[in-house]
Amino acid sequence: MGFSALIVAAGSGERAGGGLPKQYRAIAGKPLLRWTAEAFARHPGCEEIVIAIHPDHRAHFESAMAGLNVRAVEGGADRTASVRACLNAANFEHVLIHDGARPLVGEALIDRLLSALQTSPGAAPALPVTDALVRQDGDGVQAVDRAGLQRMQTPQAFRADAIRAAFEATEAAFPDEVSLARAAGLEVALVAGEEANIKITWPEDFARAERLLAPAPSPALTVTGTGYDVHRVRPGKGLTLCGVFIDHPLELVGHSDADVGLHALTDAILGAAGAGDIGQHFPPTDPQWKGADSAQFLVHALKLAREAGVEPVHADITLICEAPKIGPHREAMKRRVAELTGLPPVRVNIKATTSEKLGFTGRGEGIAAQAAFTGRIS
Ligand code: CTP
Ligand code: MG
């Protein structure tokens, strides 16, 4: 069923306050009235969109509606006059008359109205009153029976000839078209309204509409990298593992300080950042890394990760050796890795295992380490 969308937007938005008239203020990056017009433009039955605007708002209108196929007509001194101006410009058999200040009108509501129009000359959305009602008069309040009372929304839908005849029969102003139609004896069917279909009226309504219209943030992406490293050991004056010096009759052999724990973690971070491996960034042939503190490799990898949008979430390192014993140094290693990565200590885990005297680690020829690094891209 093809219809004309008639949107009234010629009011001054007194109650909403703010500099710009409310229908042109941005909600979630778009002018309010544009959200409203787009809600109709998306509907397959919408043949044309006619919008009543205030003559002083022409420039706001042009910039808010750029690229949308809509027509402006000059609104009137009250809402009924603005609707009348739209009706005079409408070309289709059915009209949906809507407040410009209701940007959240849904497709399902439009569908309900169109199907009700097949059997009734008018149809409008209504919601039951759930709060208790009273009338305040003078000093007192009188209870009002809410049975049967409904809150009316827009769009209010009509056969164009029927609502035109109702407008011709009166010169009075009405709060909405249902009241005007009923005054002319026109039958109006009620369909279920939508709680979200609010009319932006007060300043605080903008924040509510913003929450409802803003696109949901895309979920954070989790990335993981793994790393593995091995260095030889020989008799010596102690070794550095996971950034902690251990006084021990062995030493690690390598170009840098040969801290396998930090090397494995550095590779894991580079993995999560999609930034290659440690050898590409710190070639063992480069003399400047001779005896280097491996902490600087790790810090550089973290910088690359951050540049790639990856924020550290968790680090897990496994040291594989028969000696030295890792247990007594585990807490110090955890604190050092936390300090280097900026992670809280609970997000750093240090594990150790022997390899049951098997293989090169089992024979004490070298120490191996593996690491997993988890990051978040938000
Ligand atoms: N409207 C209109 N012409 C008028 C008065 C109102 O087209 N002379 C429109 C408003 O632009 C709004 C809708 O009717 O989209 C509902 O009116 P309301 O929410 O009362 O808006 P305003 O009249 O602009 O606001 P206020 O009453 O706070 O000044
Ligand atoms: Mg008003």
Short mmCIF file of C-alpha atoms and ligand atoms in Angstrom, two decimals:
data_model
loop_
_atom_site.label_atom_id
_atom_site.label_comp_id
_atom_site.label_asym_id
_atom_site.label_seq_id
_atom_site.Cartn_x
_atom_site.Cartn_y
_atom_site.Cartn_z
CA MET A 1 0.00 0.00 0.00
CA GLY A 2 1.65 3.25 -1.16
CA PHE A 3 1.44 6.24 1.15
CA SER A 4 2.58 9.83 1.59
CA ALA A 5 4.59 10.50 4.75
CA LEU A 6 3.54 13.91 6.09
CA ILE A 7 5.95 15.12 8.75
CA VAL A 8 5.25 18.23 10.79
CA ALA A 9 8.39 20.04 11.90
CA ALA A 10 7.43 23.70 11.94
CA GLY A 11 7.41 24.12 15.74
CA SER A 12 9.90 26.16 17.71
CA GLY A 13 10.82 23.52 20.29
CA GLU A 14 10.42 25.84 23.29
CA ARG A 15 10.39 23.09 25.90
CA ALA A 16 13.53 21.39 24.58
CA GLY A 17 15.54 24.63 24.92
CA GLY A 18 19.04 24.73 23.45
CA GLY A 19 20.24 27.07 20.71
CA LEU A 20 19.13 25.20 17.59
CA PRO A 21 15.41 24.28 17.19
CA LYS A 22 15.11 20.69 18.48
CA GLN A 23 14.28 19.11 15.11
CA TYR A 24 17.66 20.21 13.74
CA ARG A 25 19.78 19.24 16.75
CA ALA A 26 22.08 16.25 16.30
CA ILE A 27 21.29 12.92 17.91
CA ALA A 28 23.96 10.23 17.50
CA GLY A 29 25.61 12.23 14.73
CA LYS A 30 22.51 13.10 12.66
CA PRO A 31 19.91 15.87 12.89
CA LEU A 32 16.76 14.66 14.68
CA LEU A 33 14.55 15.39 11.65
CA ARG A 34 16.83 13.41 9.37
CA TRP A 35 16.43 10.31 11.56
CA THR A 36 12.66 10.80 11.29
CA ALA A 37 12.67 11.25 7.51
CA GLU A 38 14.99 8.28 6.99
CA ALA A 39 12.70 6.02 9.03
CA PHE A 40 10.02 6.64 6.36
CA ALA A 41 12.38 6.70 3.36
CA ARG A 42 13.40 3.12 4.26
CA HIS A 43 9.83 1.82 4.11
CA PRO A 44 8.95 0.17 0.78
CA GLY A 45 5.44 1.68 0.80
CA CYS A 46 6.63 5.28 1.18
CA GLU A 47 5.95 7.10 -2.12
CA GLU A 48 6.82 10.65 -1.02
CA ILE A 49 7.85 12.60 2.05
CA VAL A 50 6.37 16.07 2.63
CA ILE A 51 7.71 18.06 5.58
CA ALA A 52 6.14 21.20 7.08
CA ILE A 53 8.91 23.55 8.19
CA HIS A 54 9.08 26.99 9.74
CA PRO A 55 10.08 29.61 7.11
CA ASP A 56 12.93 30.78 9.37
CA HIS A 57 14.40 27.25 9.42
CA ARG A 58 14.96 26.87 5.67
CA ALA A 59 18.77 26.84 5.89
CA HIS A 60 18.77 24.31 8.77
CA PHE A 61 16.35 22.17 6.77
CA GLU A 62 18.49 22.22 3.61
CA SER A 63 21.62 21.16 5.43
CA ALA A 64 19.88 18.51 7.58
CA MET A 65 18.16 16.86 4.60
CA ALA A 66 20.97 17.06 2.02
CA GLY A 67 20.68 14.14 -0.41
CA LEU A 68 17.28 12.93 0.86
CA ASN A 69 14.32 12.96 -1.48
CA VAL A 70 11.91 15.11 0.59
CA ARG A 71 9.74 18.18 -0.14
CA ALA A 72 9.30 21.13 2.21
CA VAL A 73 6.09 23.10 2.62
CA GLU A 74 5.57 26.10 4.87
CA GLY A 75 4.06 25.13 8.22
CA GLY A 76 1.44 27.09 10.12
CA ALA A 77 0.96 28.78 13.49
CA ASP A 78 -0.19 25.56 15.16
CA ARG A 79 0.30 21.87 14.54
CA THR A 80 -3.08 21.45 12.83
CA ALA A 81 -2.19 24.25 10.37
CA SER A 82 1.13 22.55 9.60
CA VAL A 83 -0.64 19.23 8.93
CA ARG A 84 -3.12 21.05 6.69
CA ALA A 85 -0.23 22.46 4.62
CA CYS A 86 1.23 18.96 4.19
CA LEU A 87 -2.16 17.48 3.26
CA ASN A 88 -2.58 20.09 0.52
CA ALA A 89 0.72 18.93 -1.00
CA ALA A 90 0.17 15.14 -0.69
CA ASN A 91 -0.41 13.07 -3.82
CA PHE A 92 -1.19 9.53 -2.66
CA GLU A 93 -4.26 7.64 -1.54
CA HIS A 94 -3.06 7.13 2.04
CA VAL A 95 -1.28 9.52 4.38
CA LEU A 96 0.77 8.85 7.49
CA ILE A 97 0.90 12.05 9.55
CA HIS A 98 3.87 12.13 11.90
CA ASP A 99 5.58 14.43 14.40
CA GLY A 100 9.03 15.40 13.17
CA ALA A 101 10.08 15.13 16.82
CA ARG A 102 9.58 11.32 16.87
CA PRO A 103 12.75 9.95 15.28
CA LEU A 104 12.29 6.39 16.58
CA VAL A 105 9.20 5.35 14.63
CA GLY A 106 9.65 1.70 13.68
CA GLU A 107 8.93 -0.19 10.48
CA ALA A 108 6.69 -2.66 12.32
CA LEU A 109 4.48 0.18 13.56
CA ILE A 110 4.13 1.57 10.04
CA ASP A 111 3.15 -1.93 8.86
CA ARG A 112 0.49 -2.25 11.59
CA LEU A 113 -1.01 1.10 10.58
CA LEU A 114 -1.08 0.19 6.88
CA SER A 115 -2.82 -3.08 7.54
CA ALA A 116 -5.39 -1.39 9.81
CA LEU A 117 -6.13 1.08 6.97
CA GLN A 118 -7.39 -1.80 4.86
CA THR A 119 -10.50 -1.99 7.01
CA SER A 120 -10.72 1.48 8.60
CA PRO A 121 -10.45 5.03 7.18
CA GLY A 122 -8.13 5.97 10.06
CA ALA A 123 -5.64 4.16 12.31
CA ALA A 124 -3.37 5.42 15.08
CA PRO A 125 -0.86 3.98 17.58
CA ALA A 126 -1.83 3.92 21.23
CA LEU A 127 -0.29 2.62 24.45
CA PRO A 128 -2.18 1.88 27.65
CA VAL A 129 -1.63 4.12 30.67
CA THR A 130 0.15 2.16 33.40
CA ASP A 131 0.74 4.87 36.02
CA ALA A 132 -2.09 5.94 38.31
CA LEU A 133 -3.76 9.19 37.23
CA VAL A 134 -5.02 12.17 39.20
CA ARG A 135 -6.37 15.57 38.26
CA GLN A 136 -4.97 18.48 40.27
CA ASP A 137 -7.57 21.16 40.82
CA GLY A 138 -7.22 24.01 43.26
CA ASP A 139 -5.52 22.66 46.38
CA GLY A 140 -6.53 19.08 45.95
CA VAL A 141 -6.05 16.09 43.69
CA GLN A 142 -8.85 13.93 42.37
CA ALA A 143 -8.30 10.34 41.37
CA VAL A 144 -8.99 9.64 37.72
CA ASP A 145 -10.09 6.21 36.60
CA ARG A 146 -7.53 5.13 34.02
CA ALA A 147 -9.63 2.25 32.66
CA GLY A 148 -9.68 2.50 28.89
CA LEU A 149 -7.32 5.50 28.73
CA GLN A 150 -4.64 5.38 26.06
CA ARG A 151 -1.55 7.46 25.27
CA MET A 152 -1.66 8.46 21.60
CA GLN A 153 1.41 8.52 19.36
CA THR A 154 2.05 9.26 15.71
CA PRO A 155 2.13 8.32 12.82
CA GLN A 156 -1.64 8.69 12.52
CA ALA A 157 -2.75 7.07 9.27
CA PHE A 158 -5.75 7.93 7.09
CA ARG A 159 -7.30 7.51 3.73
CA ALA A 160 -6.34 10.86 2.22
CA ASP A 161 -9.86 11.76 1.01
CA ALA A 162 -11.39 10.97 4.42
CA ILE A 163 -8.95 13.09 6.46
CA ARG A 164 -9.14 15.92 3.90
CA ALA A 165 -12.91 15.99 4.34
CA ALA A 166 -12.45 16.10 8.13
CA PHE A 167 -10.04 19.07 7.80
CA GLU A 168 -12.50 20.87 5.52
CA ALA A 169 -15.20 20.49 8.16
CA THR A 170 -13.30 22.50 10.80
CA GLU A 171 -11.09 25.50 11.33
CA ALA A 172 -10.19 24.65 14.91
CA ALA A 173 -6.78 23.50 16.10
CA PHE A 174 -6.55 19.98 17.54
CA PRO A 175 -3.79 18.27 19.54
CA ASP A 176 -3.61 15.48 16.97
CA GLU A 177 -5.44 14.14 13.90
CA VAL A 178 -7.32 11.46 15.84
CA SER A 179 -9.14 14.20 17.79
CA LEU A 180 -9.81 16.13 14.57
CA ALA A 181 -11.02 12.98 12.80
CA ARG A 182 -13.29 12.02 15.70
CA ALA A 183 -14.77 15.54 15.75
CA ALA A 184 -15.76 14.93 12.14
CA GLY A 185 -17.19 11.50 13.00
CA LEU A 186 -14.42 9.59 11.19
CA GLU A 187 -13.73 6.09 12.47
CA VAL A 188 -10.19 5.51 13.82
CA ALA A 189 -8.83 2.07 14.70
CA LEU A 190 -6.16 1.81 17.38
CA VAL A 191 -3.02 -0.28 16.84
CA ALA A 192 -0.30 -1.00 19.40
CA GLY A 193 2.17 1.88 19.70
CA GLU A 194 5.86 1.54 20.54
CA GLU A 195 7.41 2.55 23.88
CA ALA A 196 10.58 3.59 22.05
CA ASN A 197 8.65 5.92 19.73
CA ILE A 198 9.10 8.90 22.06
CA LYS A 199 8.43 12.52 21.13
CA ILE A 200 11.53 14.58 21.87
CA THR A 201 10.03 17.29 24.07
CA TRP A 202 12.34 18.04 27.03
CA PRO A 203 16.13 18.50 27.14
CA GLU A 204 16.63 15.10 28.78
CA ASP A 205 14.83 13.34 25.91
CA PHE A 206 17.90 13.85 23.71
CA ALA A 207 20.05 11.61 25.90
CA ARG A 208 17.38 8.90 25.82
CA ALA A 209 17.04 9.06 22.03
CA GLU A 210 20.83 9.04 21.71
CA ARG A 211 20.98 5.76 23.67
CA LEU A 212 18.30 4.25 21.44
CA LEU A 213 19.69 5.49 18.11
CA ALA A 214 23.47 5.26 18.59
CA PRO A 215 24.88 2.20 16.85
CA ALA A 216 25.96 -0.50 19.29
CA PRO A 217 29.73 -0.35 19.78
CA SER A 218 31.46 -3.10 17.84
CA PRO A 219 32.61 -5.80 20.23
CA ALA A 220 36.29 -5.73 21.18
CA LEU A 221 38.42 -8.14 19.22
CA THR A 222 40.75 -10.43 21.14
CA VAL A 223 44.09 -11.32 19.59
CA THR A 224 46.64 -13.88 20.76
CA GLY A 225 50.31 -14.37 19.92
CA THR A 226 52.64 -17.19 20.93
CA GLY A 227 56.42 -17.23 21.25
CA TYR A 228 59.14 -19.81 21.75
CA ASP A 229 62.87 -19.43 22.42
CA VAL A 230 65.89 -21.49 23.41
CA HIS A 231 69.37 -20.53 24.63
CA ARG A 232 72.36 -22.65 25.57
CA VAL A 233 73.67 -22.68 29.13
CA ARG A 234 77.23 -23.17 30.35
CA PRO A 235 78.96 -22.92 33.72
CA GLY A 236 79.08 -19.28 34.69
CA LYS A 237 78.10 -16.47 37.03
CA GLY A 238 74.33 -16.57 37.09
CA LEU A 239 71.53 -15.85 34.61
CA THR A 240 68.62 -13.51 33.95
CA LEU A 241 65.22 -15.10 33.39
CA CYS A 242 62.00 -13.09 32.90
CA GLY A 243 63.96 -9.96 33.78
CA VAL A 244 65.15 -11.30 37.18
CA PHE A 245 68.81 -12.10 37.91
CA ILE A 246 69.31 -15.52 39.52
CA ASP A 247 72.57 -16.17 41.33
CA HIS A 248 73.48 -19.65 40.04
CA PRO A 249 76.57 -21.55 38.78
CA LEU A 250 75.19 -21.48 35.18
CA GLU A 251 74.90 -18.71 32.64
CA LEU A 252 72.86 -18.32 29.45
CA VAL A 253 74.76 -17.97 26.18
CA GLY A 254 73.53 -15.52 23.56
CA HIS A 255 74.18 -12.27 21.82
CA SER A 256 72.01 -10.24 24.22
CA ASP A 257 71.51 -11.21 27.87
CA ALA A 258 69.80 -14.34 26.42
CA ASP A 259 66.72 -14.05 28.66
CA VAL A 260 64.64 -16.79 27.01
CA GLY A 261 61.56 -15.87 29.05
CA LEU A 262 61.43 -12.28 27.82
CA HIS A 263 62.38 -13.35 24.29
CA ALA A 264 59.47 -15.78 24.13
CA LEU A 265 57.11 -13.11 25.46
CA THR A 266 58.48 -10.51 23.02
CA ASP A 267 57.75 -12.88 20.13
CA ALA A 268 54.26 -13.51 21.50
CA ILE A 269 53.58 -9.77 21.62
CA LEU A 270 54.90 -9.33 18.08
CA GLY A 271 52.67 -12.22 17.07
CA ALA A 272 49.57 -10.56 18.50
CA ALA A 273 50.55 -7.28 16.83
CA GLY A 274 51.09 -9.04 13.48
CA ALA A 275 54.60 -7.57 13.52
CA GLY A 276 56.85 -10.47 12.59
CA ASP A 277 59.44 -11.85 15.03
CA ILE A 278 62.17 -10.70 17.34
CA GLY A 279 64.99 -11.51 14.88
CA GLN A 280 63.55 -9.08 12.31
CA HIS A 281 63.52 -6.22 14.78
CA PHE A 282 66.75 -7.01 16.67
CA PRO A 283 69.06 -9.01 14.36
CA PRO A 284 71.57 -11.06 16.42
CA THR A 285 74.23 -9.88 13.96
CA ASP A 286 73.75 -6.23 15.00
CA PRO A 287 76.53 -5.28 17.46
CA GLN A 288 74.33 -2.78 19.27
CA TRP A 289 72.37 -5.65 20.89
CA LYS A 290 75.49 -7.31 22.34
CA GLY A 291 74.82 -8.03 26.02
CA ALA A 292 71.59 -5.99 25.74
CA ASP A 293 68.95 -6.09 28.48
CA SER A 294 66.11 -7.99 26.80
CA ALA A 295 63.61 -5.74 28.55
CA GLN A 296 64.16 -3.21 25.77
CA PHE A 297 63.09 -5.77 23.12
CA LEU A 298 59.89 -6.34 25.05
CA VAL A 299 59.20 -2.64 25.48
CA HIS A 300 59.74 -2.07 21.74
CA ALA A 301 57.37 -4.95 20.85
CA LEU A 302 54.72 -3.43 23.14
CA LYS A 303 55.12 -0.07 21.41
CA LEU A 304 54.55 -1.76 18.02
CA ALA A 305 51.53 -3.57 19.45
CA ARG A 306 50.01 -0.31 20.72
CA GLU A 307 50.62 1.29 17.33
CA ALA A 308 48.67 -1.62 15.83
CA GLY A 309 45.81 -0.87 18.27
CA VAL A 310 46.54 -3.86 20.53
CA GLU A 311 46.22 -3.25 24.28
CA PRO A 312 47.78 -5.87 26.60
CA VAL A 313 45.34 -8.10 28.44
CA HIS A 314 47.30 -11.10 29.67
CA ALA A 315 50.75 -12.73 29.50
CA ASP A 316 51.60 -16.34 30.27
CA ILE A 317 55.18 -17.68 30.20
CA THR A 318 56.43 -21.25 30.66
CA LEU A 319 60.11 -21.83 31.44
CA ILE A 320 61.42 -25.31 30.61
CA CYS A 321 64.57 -26.34 32.48
CA GLU A 322 65.93 -28.74 35.14
CA ALA A 323 67.85 -25.89 36.82
CA PRO A 324 67.73 -23.28 38.20
CA LYS A 325 64.62 -23.83 40.33
CA ILE A 326 62.07 -21.20 39.26
CA GLY A 327 59.69 -21.41 42.26
CA PRO A 328 61.67 -19.09 44.57
CA HIS A 329 61.84 -16.42 41.82
CA ARG A 330 58.34 -16.73 40.43
CA GLU A 331 56.85 -13.75 42.31
CA ALA A 332 59.76 -11.46 41.41
CA MET A 333 59.45 -12.50 37.72
CA LYS A 334 55.73 -11.84 37.76
CA ARG A 335 56.25 -8.38 39.23
CA ARG A 336 58.99 -7.55 36.71
CA VAL A 337 56.91 -8.69 33.71
CA ALA A 338 53.90 -6.78 35.08
CA GLU A 339 56.07 -3.69 35.40
CA LEU A 340 57.42 -4.02 31.84
CA THR A 341 54.05 -4.70 30.21
CA GLY A 342 51.97 -2.36 32.34
CA LEU A 343 49.71 -5.32 33.19
CA PRO A 344 48.40 -5.86 36.72
CA PRO A 345 50.32 -8.79 38.33
CA VAL A 346 47.16 -10.95 38.33
CA ARG A 347 47.25 -10.81 34.51
CA VAL A 348 50.79 -12.20 34.36
CA ASN A 349 51.47 -15.87 34.89
CA ILE A 350 54.85 -17.56 35.20
CA LYS A 351 55.04 -21.35 35.00
CA ALA A 352 57.95 -23.73 34.99
CA THR A 353 58.41 -27.35 34.10
CA THR A 354 61.27 -29.80 33.79
CA SER A 355 61.33 -32.16 30.83
CA GLU A 356 61.93 -35.30 32.92
CA LYS A 357 65.66 -35.26 32.10
CA LEU A 358 64.79 -35.84 28.42
CA GLY A 359 66.18 -33.90 25.50
CA PHE A 360 68.46 -30.86 25.56
CA THR A 361 66.62 -29.21 28.42
CA GLY A 362 66.60 -32.47 30.34
CA ARG A 363 70.36 -32.87 29.90
CA GLY A 364 70.86 -29.26 31.04
CA GLU A 365 72.32 -28.07 27.73
CA GLY A 366 69.88 -25.23 27.35
CA ILE A 367 66.78 -23.51 28.67
CA ALA A 368 63.59 -23.17 26.60
CA ALA A 369 60.64 -20.87 27.12
CA GLN A 370 57.26 -20.44 25.57
CA ALA A 371 54.77 -17.63 25.99
CA ALA A 372 51.26 -16.63 25.07
CA PHE A 373 50.20 -12.99 24.94
CA THR A 374 46.58 -11.87 24.76
CA GLY A 375 45.63 -8.40 23.57
CA ARG A 376 42.45 -6.50 22.84
CA ILE A 377 41.65 -4.36 19.84
CA SER A 378 38.79 -2.01 20.71
N1 CTP B 1 4.72 21.53 14.91
C1 CTP B 1 4.50 22.10 13.66
N2 CTP B 1 3.94 23.32 13.57
C2 CTP B 1 3.62 24.02 14.67
C3 CTP B 1 3.84 23.47 15.95
C4 CTP B 1 4.40 22.20 16.04
O1 CTP B 1 4.80 21.49 12.66
N3 CTP B 1 3.12 25.22 14.53
C5 CTP B 1 5.35 20.22 15.00
C6 CTP B 1 6.65 20.23 15.79
O2 CTP B 1 7.73 20.68 14.97
C7 CTP B 1 6.79 18.81 16.25
C8 CTP B 1 5.35 18.32 16.34
O3 CTP B 1 4.56 19.30 15.71
O4 CTP B 1 7.51 18.00 15.34
C9 CTP B 1 4.96 18.07 17.77
O5 CTP B 1 4.95 19.32 18.48
P1 CTP B 1 5.85 19.64 19.77
O6 CTP B 1 6.52 18.41 20.25
O7 CTP B 1 4.98 20.42 20.69
O8 CTP B 1 7.02 20.57 19.16
P2 CTP B 1 7.23 22.12 19.34
O9 CTP B 1 5.94 22.82 19.25
O10 CTP B 1 8.31 22.49 18.39
O11 CTP B 1 7.83 22.19 20.81
P3 CTP B 1 7.32 23.11 22.03
O12 CTP B 1 5.85 22.85 22.16
O13 CTP B 1 8.13 22.65 23.19
O14 CTP B 1 7.64 24.51 21.62
MG MG B 2 4.30 22.48 20.67
#
